Coordinates of C-alpha atoms and ligand atoms in Angstrom, one line a residue:
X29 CA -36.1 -7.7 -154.6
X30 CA -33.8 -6.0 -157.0
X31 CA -30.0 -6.0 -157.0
X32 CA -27.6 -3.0 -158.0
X33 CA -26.3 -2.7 -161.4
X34 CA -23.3 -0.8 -159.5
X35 CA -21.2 -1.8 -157.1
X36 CA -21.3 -1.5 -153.0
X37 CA -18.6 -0.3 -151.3
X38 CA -18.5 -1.6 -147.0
X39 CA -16.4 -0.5 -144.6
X40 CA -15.7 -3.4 -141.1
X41 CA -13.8 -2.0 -138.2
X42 CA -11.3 -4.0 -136.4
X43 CA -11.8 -4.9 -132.5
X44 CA -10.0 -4.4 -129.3
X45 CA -10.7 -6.8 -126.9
X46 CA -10.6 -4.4 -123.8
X47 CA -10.7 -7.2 -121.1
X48 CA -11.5 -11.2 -122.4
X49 CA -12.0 -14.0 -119.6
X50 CA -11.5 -17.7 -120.9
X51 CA -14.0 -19.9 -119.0
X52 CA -14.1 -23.4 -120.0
X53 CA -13.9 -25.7 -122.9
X54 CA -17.4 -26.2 -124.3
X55 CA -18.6 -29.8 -125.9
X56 CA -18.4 -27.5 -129.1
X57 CA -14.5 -27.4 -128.4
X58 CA -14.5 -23.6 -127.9
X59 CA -13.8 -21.7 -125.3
X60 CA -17.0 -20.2 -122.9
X61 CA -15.8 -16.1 -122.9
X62 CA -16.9 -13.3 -121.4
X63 CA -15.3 -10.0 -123.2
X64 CA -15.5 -6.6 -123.7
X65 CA -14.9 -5.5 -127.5
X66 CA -14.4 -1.7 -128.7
X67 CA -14.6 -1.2 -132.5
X68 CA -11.6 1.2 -134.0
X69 CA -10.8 3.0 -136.9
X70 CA -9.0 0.6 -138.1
X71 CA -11.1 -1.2 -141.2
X72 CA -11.2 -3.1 -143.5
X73 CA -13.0 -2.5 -146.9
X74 CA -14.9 -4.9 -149.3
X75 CA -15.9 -3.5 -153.0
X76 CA -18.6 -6.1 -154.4
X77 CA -19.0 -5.4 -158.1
X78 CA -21.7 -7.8 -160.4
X79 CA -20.2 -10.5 -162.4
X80 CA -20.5 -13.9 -163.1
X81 CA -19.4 -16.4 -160.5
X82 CA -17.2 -15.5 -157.2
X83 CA -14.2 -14.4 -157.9
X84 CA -11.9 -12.8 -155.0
X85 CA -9.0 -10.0 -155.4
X86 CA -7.0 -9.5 -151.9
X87 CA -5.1 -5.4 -151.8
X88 CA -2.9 -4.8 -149.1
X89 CA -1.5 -8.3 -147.8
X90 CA 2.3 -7.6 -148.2
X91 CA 3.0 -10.3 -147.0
X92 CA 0.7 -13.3 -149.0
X93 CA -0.8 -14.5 -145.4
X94 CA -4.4 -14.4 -146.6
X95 CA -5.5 -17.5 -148.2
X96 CA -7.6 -16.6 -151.5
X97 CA -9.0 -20.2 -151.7
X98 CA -12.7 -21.5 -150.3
X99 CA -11.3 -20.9 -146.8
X100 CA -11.2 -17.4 -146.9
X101 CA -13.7 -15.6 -144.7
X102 CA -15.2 -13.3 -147.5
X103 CA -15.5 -15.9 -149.8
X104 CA -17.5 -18.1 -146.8
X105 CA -19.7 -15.3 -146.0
X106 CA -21.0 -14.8 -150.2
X107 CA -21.6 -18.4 -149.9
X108 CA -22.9 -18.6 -146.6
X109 CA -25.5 -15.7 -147.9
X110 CA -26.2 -17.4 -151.2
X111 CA -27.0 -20.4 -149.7
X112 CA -29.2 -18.6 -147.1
X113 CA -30.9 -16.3 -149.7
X114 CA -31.2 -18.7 -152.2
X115 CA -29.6 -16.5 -155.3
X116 CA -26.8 -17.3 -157.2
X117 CA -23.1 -16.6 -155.5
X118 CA -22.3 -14.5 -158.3
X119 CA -19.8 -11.5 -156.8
X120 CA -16.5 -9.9 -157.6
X121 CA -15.0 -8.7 -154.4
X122 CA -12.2 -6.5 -153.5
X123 CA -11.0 -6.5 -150.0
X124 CA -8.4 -4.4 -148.8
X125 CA -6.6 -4.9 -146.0
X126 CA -5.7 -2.8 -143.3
X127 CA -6.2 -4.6 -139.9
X128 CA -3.4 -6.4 -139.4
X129 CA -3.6 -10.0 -140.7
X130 CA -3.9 -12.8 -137.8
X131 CA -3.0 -9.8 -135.2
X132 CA -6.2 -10.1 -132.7
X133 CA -8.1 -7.7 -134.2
X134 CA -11.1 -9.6 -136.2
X135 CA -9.6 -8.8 -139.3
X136 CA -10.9 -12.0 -141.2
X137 CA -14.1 -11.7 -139.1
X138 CA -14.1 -7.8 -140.5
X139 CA -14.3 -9.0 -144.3
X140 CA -16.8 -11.8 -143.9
X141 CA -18.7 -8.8 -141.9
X142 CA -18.4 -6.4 -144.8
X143 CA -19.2 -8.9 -147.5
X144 CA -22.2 -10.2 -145.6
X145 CA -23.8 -6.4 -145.9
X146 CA -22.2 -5.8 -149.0
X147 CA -23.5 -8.7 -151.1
X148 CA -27.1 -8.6 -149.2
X149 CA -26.9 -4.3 -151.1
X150 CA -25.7 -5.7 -154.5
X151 CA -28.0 -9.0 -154.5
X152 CA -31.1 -7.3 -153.4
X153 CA -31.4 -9.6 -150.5
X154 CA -32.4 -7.3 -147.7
X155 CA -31.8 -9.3 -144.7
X156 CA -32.5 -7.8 -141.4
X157 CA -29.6 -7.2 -138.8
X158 CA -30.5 -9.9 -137.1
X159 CA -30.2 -12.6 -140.1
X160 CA -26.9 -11.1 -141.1
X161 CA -25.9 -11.7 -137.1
X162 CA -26.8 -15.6 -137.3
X163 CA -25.4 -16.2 -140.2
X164 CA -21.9 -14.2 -139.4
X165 CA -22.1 -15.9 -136.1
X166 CA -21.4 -19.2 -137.9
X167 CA -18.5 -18.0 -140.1
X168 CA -16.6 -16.8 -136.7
X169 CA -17.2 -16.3 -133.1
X170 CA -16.1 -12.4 -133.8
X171 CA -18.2 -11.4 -137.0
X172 CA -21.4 -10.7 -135.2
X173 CA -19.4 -7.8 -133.1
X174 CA -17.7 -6.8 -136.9
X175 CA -21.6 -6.0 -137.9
X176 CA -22.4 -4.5 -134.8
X177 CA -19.6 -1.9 -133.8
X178 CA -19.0 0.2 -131.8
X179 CA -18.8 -1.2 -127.7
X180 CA -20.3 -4.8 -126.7
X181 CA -20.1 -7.3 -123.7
X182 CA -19.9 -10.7 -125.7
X183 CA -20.3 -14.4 -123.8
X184 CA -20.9 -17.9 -125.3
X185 CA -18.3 -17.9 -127.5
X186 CA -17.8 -14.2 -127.8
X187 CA -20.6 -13.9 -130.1
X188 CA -24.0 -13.4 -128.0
X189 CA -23.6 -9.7 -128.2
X190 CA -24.8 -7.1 -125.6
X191 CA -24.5 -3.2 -126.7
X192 CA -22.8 -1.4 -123.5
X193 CA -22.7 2.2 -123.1
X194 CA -19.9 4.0 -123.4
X195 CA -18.5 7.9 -123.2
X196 CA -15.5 9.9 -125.1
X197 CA -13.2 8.7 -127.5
X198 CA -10.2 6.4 -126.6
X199 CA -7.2 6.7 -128.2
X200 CA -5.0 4.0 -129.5
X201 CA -1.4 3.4 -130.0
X202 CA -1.3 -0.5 -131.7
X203 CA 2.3 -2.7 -131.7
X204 CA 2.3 -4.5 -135.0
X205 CA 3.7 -7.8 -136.0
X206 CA 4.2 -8.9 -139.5
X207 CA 4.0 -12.7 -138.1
X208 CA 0.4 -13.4 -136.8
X209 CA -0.7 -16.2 -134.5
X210 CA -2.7 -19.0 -134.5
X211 CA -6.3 -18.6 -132.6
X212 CA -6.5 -22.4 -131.7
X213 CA -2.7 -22.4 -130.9
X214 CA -3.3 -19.5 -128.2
X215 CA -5.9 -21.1 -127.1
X216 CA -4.5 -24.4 -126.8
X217 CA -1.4 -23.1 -125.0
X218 CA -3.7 -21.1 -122.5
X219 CA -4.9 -24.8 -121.4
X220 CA -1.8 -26.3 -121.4
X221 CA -0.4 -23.7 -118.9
X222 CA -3.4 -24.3 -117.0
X223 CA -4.1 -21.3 -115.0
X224 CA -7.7 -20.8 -113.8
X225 CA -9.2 -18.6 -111.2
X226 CA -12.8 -19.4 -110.3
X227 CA -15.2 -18.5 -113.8
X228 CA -18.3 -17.3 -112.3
X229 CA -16.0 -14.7 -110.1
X230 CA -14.5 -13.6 -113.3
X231 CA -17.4 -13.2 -115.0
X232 CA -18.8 -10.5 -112.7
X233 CA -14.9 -8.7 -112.2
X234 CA -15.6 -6.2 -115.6
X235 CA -17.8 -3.9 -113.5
X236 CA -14.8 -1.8 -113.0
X237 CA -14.5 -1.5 -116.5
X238 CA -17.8 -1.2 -117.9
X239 CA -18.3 1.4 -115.3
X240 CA -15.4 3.3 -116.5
X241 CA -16.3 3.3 -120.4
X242 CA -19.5 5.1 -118.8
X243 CA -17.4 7.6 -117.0
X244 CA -15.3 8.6 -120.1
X245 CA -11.9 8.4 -118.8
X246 CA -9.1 6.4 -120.1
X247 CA -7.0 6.2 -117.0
X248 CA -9.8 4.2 -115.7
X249 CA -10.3 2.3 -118.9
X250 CA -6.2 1.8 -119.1
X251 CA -6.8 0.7 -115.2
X252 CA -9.4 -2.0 -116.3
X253 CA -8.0 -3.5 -119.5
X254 CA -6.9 -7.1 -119.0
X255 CA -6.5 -10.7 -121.4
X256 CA -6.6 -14.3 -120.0
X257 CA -4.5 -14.9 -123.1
X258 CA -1.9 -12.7 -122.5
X259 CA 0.5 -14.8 -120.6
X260 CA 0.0 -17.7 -123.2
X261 CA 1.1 -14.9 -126.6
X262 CA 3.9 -13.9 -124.4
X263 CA 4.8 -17.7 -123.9
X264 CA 4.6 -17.8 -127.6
X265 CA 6.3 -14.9 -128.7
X266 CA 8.4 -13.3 -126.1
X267 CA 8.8 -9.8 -127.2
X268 CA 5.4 -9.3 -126.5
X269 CA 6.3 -8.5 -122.8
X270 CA 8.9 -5.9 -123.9
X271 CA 6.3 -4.2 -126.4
X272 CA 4.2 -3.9 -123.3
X273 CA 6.8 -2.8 -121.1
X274 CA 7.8 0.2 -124.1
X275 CA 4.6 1.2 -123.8
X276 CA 4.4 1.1 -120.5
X277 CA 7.0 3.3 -120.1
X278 CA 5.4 6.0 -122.5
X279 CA 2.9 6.5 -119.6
X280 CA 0.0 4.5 -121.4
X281 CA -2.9 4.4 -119.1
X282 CA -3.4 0.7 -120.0
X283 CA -1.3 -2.1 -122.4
X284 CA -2.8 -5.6 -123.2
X285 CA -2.1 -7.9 -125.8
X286 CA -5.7 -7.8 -128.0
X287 CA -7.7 -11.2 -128.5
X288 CA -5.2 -13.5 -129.5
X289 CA -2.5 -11.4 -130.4
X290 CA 0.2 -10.8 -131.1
X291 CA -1.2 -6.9 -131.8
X292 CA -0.9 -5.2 -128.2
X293 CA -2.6 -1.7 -127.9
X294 CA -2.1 0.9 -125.6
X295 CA -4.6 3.5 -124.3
X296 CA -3.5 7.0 -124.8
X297 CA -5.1 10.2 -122.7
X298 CA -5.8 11.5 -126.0
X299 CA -4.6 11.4 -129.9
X300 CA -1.5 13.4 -129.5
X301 CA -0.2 10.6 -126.9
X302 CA -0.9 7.9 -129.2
X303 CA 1.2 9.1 -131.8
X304 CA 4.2 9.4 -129.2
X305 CA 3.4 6.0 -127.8
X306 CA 3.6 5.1 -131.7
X307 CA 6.6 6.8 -132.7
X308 CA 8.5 5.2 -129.4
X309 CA 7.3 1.6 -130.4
X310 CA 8.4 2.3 -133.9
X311 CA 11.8 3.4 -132.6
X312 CA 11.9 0.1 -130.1
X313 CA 12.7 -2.0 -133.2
X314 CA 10.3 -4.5 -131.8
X315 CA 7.6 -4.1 -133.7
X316 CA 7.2 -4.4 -137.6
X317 CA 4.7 -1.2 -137.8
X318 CA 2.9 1.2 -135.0
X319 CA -0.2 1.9 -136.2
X320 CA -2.7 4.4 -134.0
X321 CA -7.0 4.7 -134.1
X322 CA -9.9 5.7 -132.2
X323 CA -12.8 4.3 -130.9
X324 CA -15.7 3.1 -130.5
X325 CA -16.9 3.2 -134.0
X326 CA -19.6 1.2 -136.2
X327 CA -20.0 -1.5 -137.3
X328 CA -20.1 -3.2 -141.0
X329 CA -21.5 -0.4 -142.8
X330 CA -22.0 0.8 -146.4
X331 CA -19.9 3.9 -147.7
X332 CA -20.4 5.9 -151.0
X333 CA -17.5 7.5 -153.0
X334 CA -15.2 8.1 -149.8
Ligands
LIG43 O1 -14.5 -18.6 -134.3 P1 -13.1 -18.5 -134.8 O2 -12.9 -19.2 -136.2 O3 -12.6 -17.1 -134.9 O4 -12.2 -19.3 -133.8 C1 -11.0 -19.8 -134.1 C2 -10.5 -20.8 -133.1 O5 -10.2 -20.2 -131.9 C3 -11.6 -21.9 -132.7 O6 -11.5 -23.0 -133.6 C4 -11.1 -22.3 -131.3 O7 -9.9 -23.2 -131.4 C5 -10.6 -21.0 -130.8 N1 -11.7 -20.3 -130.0 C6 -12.0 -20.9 -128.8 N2 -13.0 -20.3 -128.0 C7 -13.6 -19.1 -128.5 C8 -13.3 -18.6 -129.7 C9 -12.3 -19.2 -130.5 O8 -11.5 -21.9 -128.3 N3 -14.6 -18.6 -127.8

């Protein structure tokens, strides 16, 4: 076991939650789930160079909302592997940000994804998958699906994966907002407004969906996508519904808020709609950017010189 004298560059896609049922509260305190995820080209990037100790640099965050103390998700995962691995947490790491930050797209899960893989390359560690998986799966319910990619049925908590087939390229138009929310707040306001349909009939109602991923077309995709935790972002921040309704009217084959929000992405029938959807939520004034992407795509992976 020999680690790099140079450094390792990863690359962690974002996620789309394409349909997420809330089933309920576990002794843990979480949430039982049953979700459909879809990996986009949206990523984030983690550069871990050698150097003594752990020290953290965070590019991209505009707007400071990324803590760069011990509760920061990259800085959990290089300890979370050094403890595992037994070496010495000694990493400088880069991460630059380009999901949006507390937006419903993993984007915290996507760093402690990439700097799982990327300090197991630089240490010399050599973990299998499957290692990487456990240990990710206590940093976050989402960073197993951040090392996985691409398309994946996830129950327990969202993190007991299952790889689902799925055809074509889907094409994304994304409403951004500068102020995230709260996981746990979502979540809590979900139970407080108390709406339940029966969970094992929920459970088996993403046929339609998974059936259409197979089939490769986005108006049945569109058709299919669908959030328990819609209603409760909306309740939180209202202009959620008329994001939706924008991109409703742009003809998107499907709109729903992703994970927790407050990001909501629309299905396109193909890039060149996404971009209109985009350019009509940026003229909206509702949201803060309008970002577009593809997907499915891989998970955590190493890149060289790109
Ligand atoms: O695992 P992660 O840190 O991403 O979860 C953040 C919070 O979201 C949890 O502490 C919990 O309040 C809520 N959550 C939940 N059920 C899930 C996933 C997350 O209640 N399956």
């Amino acid at each position: 076991m020999t680690g790099r004298q140079h450094g390792v560059r990863v690359r962690a896609p974002g996620k789309i939650n394409l349909s997420l049922r809330v089933g309920p509260t576990r002794p843990d305190g979480y949430h039982a789930l049953s979700t459909v995820f879809q990996a986009v080209s949206i990523a984030e990037e983690v550069v871990a160079l050698p150097g003594e100790g752990l020290r953290l640099v965070v590019r991209n965050d505009e707007h400071g909302a990324v803590p760069t103390d011990a509760s920061n998700l990259a800085i959990r995962a290089a300890l979370a592997l050094a403890d595992h691995a037994e070496v010495p947490a000694d990493v400088h790491l880069t991460v630059t940000k380009r999901v949006p930050v507390a937006g419903g797209m993993a984007g915290g899960s996507a760093d402690a994804a990439a700097t799982l893989v990327a300090c197991d390359a630089l240490w010399g560690t050599n973990l299998s998958r499957d290692e990487l998986v456990e240990i990710g799966a206590r940093l976050g319910a989402d960073v197993p699906f951040c090392l996985l990619g691409q398309t994946a049925v996830g129950t327990g908590r969202g993190d007991e994966l299952t790889p689902a087939m799925s055809k074509g390229e889907y094409h994304w138009a994304l409403a951004v907002r500068n102020h995230g929310l709260s996981t746990p707040e979502v979540f809590a306001t979900y139970d407080e407004l108390g709406v339940r349909a029966r969970w094992d009939a929920k459970r088996e109602a993403d046929i339609d969906l998974l059936l259409a991923l197979r089939s490769g077309d986005p108006e049945a995709v569109g058709a299919a996508l669908r959030n328990d935790l819609q209603h409760a972002a909306i309740t939180l921040v209202p202009q959620l519904g008329e994001i939706i309704a924008v991109a409703r009217r742009c003809g998107a084959t499907g709109v729903v808020v992703s994970g927790s929000g407050p990001t909501v992405a629309a299905l396109a029938r193909n890039r060149h709609h996404a971009l209109v959807i985009a350019a009509e939520l940026t003229a909206s004034g509702l949201v803060d950017a309008a970002l577009t992407a593809v997907g499915p795509v891989p998970g955590a992976r190493v890149v060289r010189g790109e």
